[in-house]
PDB file of C-alpha atoms in Angstrom:
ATOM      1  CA  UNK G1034      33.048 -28.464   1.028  1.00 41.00           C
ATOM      2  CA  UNK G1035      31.294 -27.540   4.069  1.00 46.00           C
ATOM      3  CA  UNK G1036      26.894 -27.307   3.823  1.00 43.00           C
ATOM      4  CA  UNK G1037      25.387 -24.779   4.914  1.00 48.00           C
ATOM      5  CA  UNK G1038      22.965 -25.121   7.229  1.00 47.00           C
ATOM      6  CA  UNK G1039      19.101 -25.161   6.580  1.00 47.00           C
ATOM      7  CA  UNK G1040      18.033 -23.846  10.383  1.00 47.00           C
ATOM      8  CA  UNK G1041      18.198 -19.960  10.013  1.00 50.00           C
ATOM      9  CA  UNK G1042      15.642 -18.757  12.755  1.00 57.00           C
ATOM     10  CA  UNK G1043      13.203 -17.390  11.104  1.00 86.00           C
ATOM     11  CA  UNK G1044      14.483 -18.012   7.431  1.00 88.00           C
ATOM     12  CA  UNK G1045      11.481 -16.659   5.155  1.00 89.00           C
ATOM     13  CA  UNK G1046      11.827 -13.020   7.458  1.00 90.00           C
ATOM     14  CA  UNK G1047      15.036 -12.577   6.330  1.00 90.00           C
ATOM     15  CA  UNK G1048      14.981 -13.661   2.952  1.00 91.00           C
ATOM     16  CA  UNK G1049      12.205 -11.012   2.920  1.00 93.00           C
ATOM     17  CA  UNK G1050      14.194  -8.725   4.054  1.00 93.00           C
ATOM     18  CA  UNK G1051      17.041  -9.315   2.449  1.00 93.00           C
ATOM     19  CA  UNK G1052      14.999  -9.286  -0.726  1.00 94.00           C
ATOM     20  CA  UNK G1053      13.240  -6.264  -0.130  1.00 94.00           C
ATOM     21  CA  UNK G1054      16.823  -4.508   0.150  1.00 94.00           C
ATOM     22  CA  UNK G1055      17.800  -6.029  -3.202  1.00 93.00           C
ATOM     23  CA  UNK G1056      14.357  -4.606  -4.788  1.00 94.00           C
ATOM     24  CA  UNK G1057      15.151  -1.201  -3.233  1.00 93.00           C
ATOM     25  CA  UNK G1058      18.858  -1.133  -5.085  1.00 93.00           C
ATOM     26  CA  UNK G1059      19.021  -2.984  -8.384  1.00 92.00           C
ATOM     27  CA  UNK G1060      15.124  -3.686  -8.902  1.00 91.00           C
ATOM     28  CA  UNK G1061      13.075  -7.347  -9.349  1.00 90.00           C
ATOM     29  CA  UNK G1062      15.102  -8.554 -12.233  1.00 89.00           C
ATOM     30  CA  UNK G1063      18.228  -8.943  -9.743  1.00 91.00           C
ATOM     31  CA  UNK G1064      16.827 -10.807  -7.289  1.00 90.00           C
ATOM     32  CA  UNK G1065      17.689 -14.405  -6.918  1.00 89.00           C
ATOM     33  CA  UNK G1066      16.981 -17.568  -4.712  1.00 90.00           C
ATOM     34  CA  UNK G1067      20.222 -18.864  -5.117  1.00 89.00           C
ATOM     35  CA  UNK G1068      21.367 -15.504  -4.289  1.00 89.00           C
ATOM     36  CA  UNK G1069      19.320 -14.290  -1.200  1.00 88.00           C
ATOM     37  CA  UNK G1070      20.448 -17.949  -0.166  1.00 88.00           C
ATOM     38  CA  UNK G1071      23.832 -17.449  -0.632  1.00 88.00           C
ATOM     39  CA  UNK G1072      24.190 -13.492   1.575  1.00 87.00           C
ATOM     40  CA  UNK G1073      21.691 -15.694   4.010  1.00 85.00           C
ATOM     41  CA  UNK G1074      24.647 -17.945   4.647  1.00 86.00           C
ATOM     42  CA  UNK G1075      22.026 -21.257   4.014  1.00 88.00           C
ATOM     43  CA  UNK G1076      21.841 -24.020   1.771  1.00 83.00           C
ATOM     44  CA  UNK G1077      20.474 -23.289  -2.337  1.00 80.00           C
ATOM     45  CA  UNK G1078      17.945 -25.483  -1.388  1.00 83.00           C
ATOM     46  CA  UNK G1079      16.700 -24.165   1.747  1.00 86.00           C
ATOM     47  CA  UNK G1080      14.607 -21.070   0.577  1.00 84.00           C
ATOM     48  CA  UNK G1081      12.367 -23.490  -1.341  1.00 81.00           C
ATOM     49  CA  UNK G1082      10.636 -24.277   2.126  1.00 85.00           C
ATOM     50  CA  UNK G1083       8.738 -21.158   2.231  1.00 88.00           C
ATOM     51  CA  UNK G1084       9.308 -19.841  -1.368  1.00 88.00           C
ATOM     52  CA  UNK G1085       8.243 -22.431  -4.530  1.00 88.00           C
ATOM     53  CA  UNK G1086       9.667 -19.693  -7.073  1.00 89.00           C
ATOM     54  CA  UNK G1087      10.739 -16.492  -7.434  1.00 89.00           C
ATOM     55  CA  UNK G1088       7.295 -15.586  -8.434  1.00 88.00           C
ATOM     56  CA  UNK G1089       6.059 -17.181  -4.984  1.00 89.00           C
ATOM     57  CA  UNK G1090       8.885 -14.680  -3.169  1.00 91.00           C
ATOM     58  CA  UNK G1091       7.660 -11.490  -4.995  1.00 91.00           C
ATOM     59  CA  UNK G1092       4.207 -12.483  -4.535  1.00 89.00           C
ATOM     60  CA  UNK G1093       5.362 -12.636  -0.793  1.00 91.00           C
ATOM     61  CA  UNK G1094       6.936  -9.284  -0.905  1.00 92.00           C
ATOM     62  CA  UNK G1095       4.288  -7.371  -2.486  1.00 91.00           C
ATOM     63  CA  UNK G1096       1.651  -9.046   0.374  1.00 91.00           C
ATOM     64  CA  UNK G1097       3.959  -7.847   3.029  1.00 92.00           C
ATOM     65  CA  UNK G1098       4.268  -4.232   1.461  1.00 94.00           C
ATOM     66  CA  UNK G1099       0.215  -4.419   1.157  1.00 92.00           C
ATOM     67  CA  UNK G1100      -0.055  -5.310   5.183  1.00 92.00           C
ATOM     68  CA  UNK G1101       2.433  -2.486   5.705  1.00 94.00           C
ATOM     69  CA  UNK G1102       0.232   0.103   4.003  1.00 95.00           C
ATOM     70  CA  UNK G1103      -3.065  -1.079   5.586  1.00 92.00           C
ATOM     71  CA  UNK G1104      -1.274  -0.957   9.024  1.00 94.00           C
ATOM     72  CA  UNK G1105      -0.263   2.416   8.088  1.00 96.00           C
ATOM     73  CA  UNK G1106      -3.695   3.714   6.863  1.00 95.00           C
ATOM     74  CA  UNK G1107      -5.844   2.219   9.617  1.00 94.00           C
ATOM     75  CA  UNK G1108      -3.620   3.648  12.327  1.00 96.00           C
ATOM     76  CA  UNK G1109      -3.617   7.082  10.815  1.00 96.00           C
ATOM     77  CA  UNK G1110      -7.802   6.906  11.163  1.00 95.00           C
ATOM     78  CA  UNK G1111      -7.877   5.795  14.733  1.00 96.00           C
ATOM     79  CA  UNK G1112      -5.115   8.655  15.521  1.00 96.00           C
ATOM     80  CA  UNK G1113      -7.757  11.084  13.417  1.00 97.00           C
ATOM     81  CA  UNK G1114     -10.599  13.534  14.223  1.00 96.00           C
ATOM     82  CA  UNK G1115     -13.842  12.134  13.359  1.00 96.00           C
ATOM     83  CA  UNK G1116     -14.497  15.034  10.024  1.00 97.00           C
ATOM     84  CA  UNK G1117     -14.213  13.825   7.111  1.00 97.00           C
ATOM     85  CA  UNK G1118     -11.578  16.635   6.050  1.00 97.00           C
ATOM     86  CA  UNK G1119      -9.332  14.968   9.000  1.00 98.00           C
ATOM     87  CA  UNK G1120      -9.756  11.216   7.687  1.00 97.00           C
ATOM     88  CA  UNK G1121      -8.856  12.055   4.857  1.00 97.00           C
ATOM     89  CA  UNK G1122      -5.734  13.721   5.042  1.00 97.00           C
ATOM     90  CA  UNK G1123      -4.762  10.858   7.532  1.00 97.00           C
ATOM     91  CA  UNK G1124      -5.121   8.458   5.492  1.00 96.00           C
ATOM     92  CA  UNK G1125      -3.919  10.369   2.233  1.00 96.00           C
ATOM     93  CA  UNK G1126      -1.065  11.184   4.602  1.00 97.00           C
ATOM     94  CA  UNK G1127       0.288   8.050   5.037  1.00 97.00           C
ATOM     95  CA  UNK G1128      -0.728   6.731   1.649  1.00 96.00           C
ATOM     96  CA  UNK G1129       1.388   9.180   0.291  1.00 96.00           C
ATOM     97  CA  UNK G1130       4.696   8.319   3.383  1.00 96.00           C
ATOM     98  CA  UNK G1131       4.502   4.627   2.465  1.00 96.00           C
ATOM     99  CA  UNK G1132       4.681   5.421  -0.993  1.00 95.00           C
ATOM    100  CA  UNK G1133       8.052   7.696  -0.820  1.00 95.00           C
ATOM    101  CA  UNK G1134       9.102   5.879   1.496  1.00 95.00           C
ATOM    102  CA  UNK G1135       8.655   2.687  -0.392  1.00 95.00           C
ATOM    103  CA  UNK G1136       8.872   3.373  -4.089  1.00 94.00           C
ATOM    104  CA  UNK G1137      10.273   0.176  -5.544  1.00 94.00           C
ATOM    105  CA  UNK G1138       7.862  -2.198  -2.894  1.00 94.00           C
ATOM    106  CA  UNK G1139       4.799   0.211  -4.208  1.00 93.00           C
ATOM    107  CA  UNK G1140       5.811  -0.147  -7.750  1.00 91.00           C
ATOM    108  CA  UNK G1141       5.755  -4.321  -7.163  1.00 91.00           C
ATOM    109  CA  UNK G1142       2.807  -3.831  -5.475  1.00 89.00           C
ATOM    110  CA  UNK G1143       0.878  -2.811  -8.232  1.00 85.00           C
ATOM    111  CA  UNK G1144       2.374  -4.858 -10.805  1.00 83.00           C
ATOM    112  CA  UNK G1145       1.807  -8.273  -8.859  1.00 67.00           C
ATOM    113  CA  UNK G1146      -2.045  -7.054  -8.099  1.00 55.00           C
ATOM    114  CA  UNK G1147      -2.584  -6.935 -12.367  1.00 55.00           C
ATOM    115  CA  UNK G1148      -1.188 -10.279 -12.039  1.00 59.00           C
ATOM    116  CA  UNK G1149      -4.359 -12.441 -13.365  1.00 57.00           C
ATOM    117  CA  UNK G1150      -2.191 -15.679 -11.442  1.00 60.00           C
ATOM    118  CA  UNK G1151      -2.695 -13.119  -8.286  1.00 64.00           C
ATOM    119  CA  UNK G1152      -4.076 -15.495  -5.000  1.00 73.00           C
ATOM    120  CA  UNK G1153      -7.115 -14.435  -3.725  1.00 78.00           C
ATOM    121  CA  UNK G1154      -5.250 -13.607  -0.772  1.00 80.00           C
ATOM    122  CA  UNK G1155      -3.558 -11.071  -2.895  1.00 79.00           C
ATOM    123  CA  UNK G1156      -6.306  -9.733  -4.675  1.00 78.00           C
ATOM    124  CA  UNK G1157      -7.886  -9.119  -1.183  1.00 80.00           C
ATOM    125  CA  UNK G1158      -4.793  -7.321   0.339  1.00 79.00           C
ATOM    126  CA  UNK G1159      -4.731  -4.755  -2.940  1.00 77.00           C
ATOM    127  CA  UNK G1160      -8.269  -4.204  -2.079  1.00 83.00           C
ATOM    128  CA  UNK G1161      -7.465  -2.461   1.049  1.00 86.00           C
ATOM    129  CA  UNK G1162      -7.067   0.906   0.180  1.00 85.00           C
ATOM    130  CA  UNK G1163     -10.287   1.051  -2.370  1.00 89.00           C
ATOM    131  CA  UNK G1164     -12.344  -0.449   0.925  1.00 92.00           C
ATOM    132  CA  UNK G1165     -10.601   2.217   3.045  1.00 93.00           C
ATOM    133  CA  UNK G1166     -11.422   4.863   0.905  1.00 93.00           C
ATOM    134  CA  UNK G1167     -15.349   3.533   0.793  1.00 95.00           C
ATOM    135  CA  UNK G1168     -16.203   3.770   4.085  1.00 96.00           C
ATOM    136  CA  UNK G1169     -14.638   7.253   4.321  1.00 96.00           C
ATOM    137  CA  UNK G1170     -16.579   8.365   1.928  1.00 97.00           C
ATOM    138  CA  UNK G1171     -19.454   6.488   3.382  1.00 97.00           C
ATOM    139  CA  UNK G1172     -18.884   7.606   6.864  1.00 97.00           C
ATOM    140  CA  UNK G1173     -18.529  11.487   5.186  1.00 97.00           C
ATOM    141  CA  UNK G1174     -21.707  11.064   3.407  1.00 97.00           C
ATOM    142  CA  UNK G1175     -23.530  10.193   6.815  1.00 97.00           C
ATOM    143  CA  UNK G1176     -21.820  13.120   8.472  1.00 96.00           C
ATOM    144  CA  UNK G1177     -23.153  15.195   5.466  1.00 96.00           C
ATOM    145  CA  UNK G1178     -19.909  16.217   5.099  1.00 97.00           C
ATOM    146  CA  UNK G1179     -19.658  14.272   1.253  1.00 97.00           C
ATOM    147  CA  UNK G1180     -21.593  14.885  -1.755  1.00 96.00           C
ATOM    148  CA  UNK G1181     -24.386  11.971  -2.249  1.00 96.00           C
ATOM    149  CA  UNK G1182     -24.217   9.493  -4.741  1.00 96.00           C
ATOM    150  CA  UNK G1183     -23.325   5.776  -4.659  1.00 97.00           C
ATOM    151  CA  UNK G1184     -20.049   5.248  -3.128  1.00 97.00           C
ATOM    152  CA  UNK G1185     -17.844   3.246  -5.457  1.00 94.00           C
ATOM    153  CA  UNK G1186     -18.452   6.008  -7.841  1.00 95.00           C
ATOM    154  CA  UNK G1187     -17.931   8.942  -5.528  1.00 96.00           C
ATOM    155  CA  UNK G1188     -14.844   7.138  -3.728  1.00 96.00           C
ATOM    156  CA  UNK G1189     -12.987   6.198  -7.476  1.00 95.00           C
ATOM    157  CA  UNK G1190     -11.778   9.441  -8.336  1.00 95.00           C
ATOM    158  CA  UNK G1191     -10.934  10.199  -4.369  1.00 96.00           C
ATOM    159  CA  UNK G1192      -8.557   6.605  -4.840  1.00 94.00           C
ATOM    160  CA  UNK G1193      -7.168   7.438  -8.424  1.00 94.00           C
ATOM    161  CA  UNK G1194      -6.394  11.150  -7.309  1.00 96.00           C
ATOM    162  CA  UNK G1195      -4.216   9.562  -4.274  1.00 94.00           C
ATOM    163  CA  UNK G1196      -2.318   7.318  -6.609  1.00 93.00           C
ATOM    164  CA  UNK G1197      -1.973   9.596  -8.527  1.00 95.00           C
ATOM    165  CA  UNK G1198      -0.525  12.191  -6.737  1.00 96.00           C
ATOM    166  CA  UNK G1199       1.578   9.166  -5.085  1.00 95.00           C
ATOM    167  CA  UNK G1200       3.156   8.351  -8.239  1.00 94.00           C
ATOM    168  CA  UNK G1201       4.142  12.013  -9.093  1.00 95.00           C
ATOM    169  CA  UNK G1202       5.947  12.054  -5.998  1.00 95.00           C
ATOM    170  CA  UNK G1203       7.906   9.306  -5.942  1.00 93.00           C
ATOM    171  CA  UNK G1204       8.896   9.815  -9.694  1.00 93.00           C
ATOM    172  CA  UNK G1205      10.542  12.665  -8.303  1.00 92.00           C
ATOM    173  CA  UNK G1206       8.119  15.178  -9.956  1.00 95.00           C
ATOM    174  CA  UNK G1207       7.528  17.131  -6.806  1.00 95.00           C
ATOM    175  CA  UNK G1208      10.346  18.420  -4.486  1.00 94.00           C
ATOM    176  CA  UNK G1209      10.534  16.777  -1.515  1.00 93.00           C
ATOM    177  CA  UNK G1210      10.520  19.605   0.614  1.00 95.00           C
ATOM    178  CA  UNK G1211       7.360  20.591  -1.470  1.00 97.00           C
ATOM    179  CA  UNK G1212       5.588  17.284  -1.065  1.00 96.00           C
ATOM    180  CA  UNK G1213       3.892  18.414   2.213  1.00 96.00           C
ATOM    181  CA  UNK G1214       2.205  21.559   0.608  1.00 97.00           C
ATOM    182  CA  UNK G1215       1.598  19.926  -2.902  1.00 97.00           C
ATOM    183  CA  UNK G1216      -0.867  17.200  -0.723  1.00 97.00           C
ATOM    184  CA  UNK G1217      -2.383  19.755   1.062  1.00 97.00           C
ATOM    185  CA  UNK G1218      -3.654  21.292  -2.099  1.00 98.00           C
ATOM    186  CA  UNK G1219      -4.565  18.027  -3.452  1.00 97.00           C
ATOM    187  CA  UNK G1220      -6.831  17.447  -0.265  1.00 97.00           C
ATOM    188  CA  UNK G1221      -7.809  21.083  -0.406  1.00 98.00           C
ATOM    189  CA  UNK G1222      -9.218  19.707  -4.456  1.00 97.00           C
ATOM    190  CA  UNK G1223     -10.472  16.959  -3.250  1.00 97.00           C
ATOM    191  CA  UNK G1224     -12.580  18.466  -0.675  1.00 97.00           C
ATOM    192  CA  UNK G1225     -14.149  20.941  -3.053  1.00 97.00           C
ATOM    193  CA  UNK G1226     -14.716  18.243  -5.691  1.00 95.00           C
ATOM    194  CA  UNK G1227     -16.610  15.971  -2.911  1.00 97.00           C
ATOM    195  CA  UNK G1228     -18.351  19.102  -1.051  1.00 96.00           C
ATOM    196  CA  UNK G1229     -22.025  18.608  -0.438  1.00 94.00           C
ATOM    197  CA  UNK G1230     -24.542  20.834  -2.774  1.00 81.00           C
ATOM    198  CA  UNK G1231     -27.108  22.451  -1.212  1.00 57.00           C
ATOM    199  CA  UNK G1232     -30.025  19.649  -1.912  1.00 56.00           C
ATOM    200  CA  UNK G1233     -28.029  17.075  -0.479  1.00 61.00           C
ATOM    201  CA  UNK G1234     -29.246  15.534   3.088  1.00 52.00           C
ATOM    202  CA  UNK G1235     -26.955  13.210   4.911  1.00 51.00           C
ATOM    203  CA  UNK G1236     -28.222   9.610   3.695  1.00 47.00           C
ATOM    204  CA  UNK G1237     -27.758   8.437   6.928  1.00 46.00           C
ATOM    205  CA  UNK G1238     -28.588   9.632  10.482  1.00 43.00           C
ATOM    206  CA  UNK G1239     -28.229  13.173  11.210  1.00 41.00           C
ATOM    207  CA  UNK G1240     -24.419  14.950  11.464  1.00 41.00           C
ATOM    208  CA  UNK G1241     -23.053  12.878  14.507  1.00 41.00           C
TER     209      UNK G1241
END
């Protein structure tokens, strides 16, 4: 019998990918070292180099999907106005395209990040999107554009509302020619929820 070969360029990109396509179709449970190794046309043996376990290749998936979604989300800023009203539906904008986009990598996403095994470098990555949020709703607040208050607990309900609404819509919940309206009206609530009263002063410098 002939062996495959180890050398496969870059191996652990396209066992990535390769798993990633297996996620999207059957789901975690069906994918397989042995397998990916197999359609990869490379040794059993030679995904062990960069994966330990299948635990270590999920892991690996749901870190790429994270870098994905923070690439996503900090691009959508830089393309936005400087309002708060702006930066936020940029970045609820593509919060809410990776996630329909993405269902089954989102779903592993959040399952790995409960994972209390999770590597710090893990735990970090899952933290993107509650930073993100922060200093929008820190960089409102200085605008005076965002109700005062301490910013973990004005930004939580901003974060669990985007989820949220994420998870309706890629359950299917929504139409998807209806998605686009339905998150307008969910940054429409969010904006009235977070609107400044009329004793509030910017807490920083004044309205740039």
């Amino acid at each position: 019998m002939k062996t495959r070969p180890y050398h496969h360029g870059d191996l652990r990109a396209a066992l990535l990918t390769r798993a990633e396509q297996t996620l999207r179709a059957k789901g975690p449970g069906a994918l397989s070292l042995r397998e990916l190794a197999r359609e990869a046309g490379v040794s059993p043996a030679a995904p062990s180099r960069h994966f330990t376990s299948k635990q270590a290749l999920l892991d690996a998936l749901a870190m790429e999907g994270h870098e994905r979604l923070a690439t996503a989300m900090t691009g959508a800023l830089e393309r936005a106005d400087d309002s708060f009203a702006d930066r936020l539906a940029a970045i609820a904008g593509a919060y809410v395209g990776f996630a329909t986009a993405n269902a089954a990598l989102l779903d592993l996403m959040y399952s790995v990040k409960h994972d209390t095994a999770a590597s710090e470098q893990l735990i970090a990555a899952k933290q993107r999107l509650e930073t993100l949020t922060m200093e929008l709703i820190e960089h409102g607040q200085r605008r005076g554009e965002v109700r005062a208050g301490p910013v973990d607990r004005v930004s939580l309900p901003v974060i669990a509302t985007l989820q949220g609404f994420g998870t309706v819509a890629v359950s299917g919940a929504i139409p998807a020619e209806q998605i686009e309206r339905s998150l307008g009206d969910t940054i429409a609530f969010i904006l009235r929820g977070n609107a400044p009263s009329a004793v509030d002063a910017p807490s920083g410098s004044a309205a740039e």
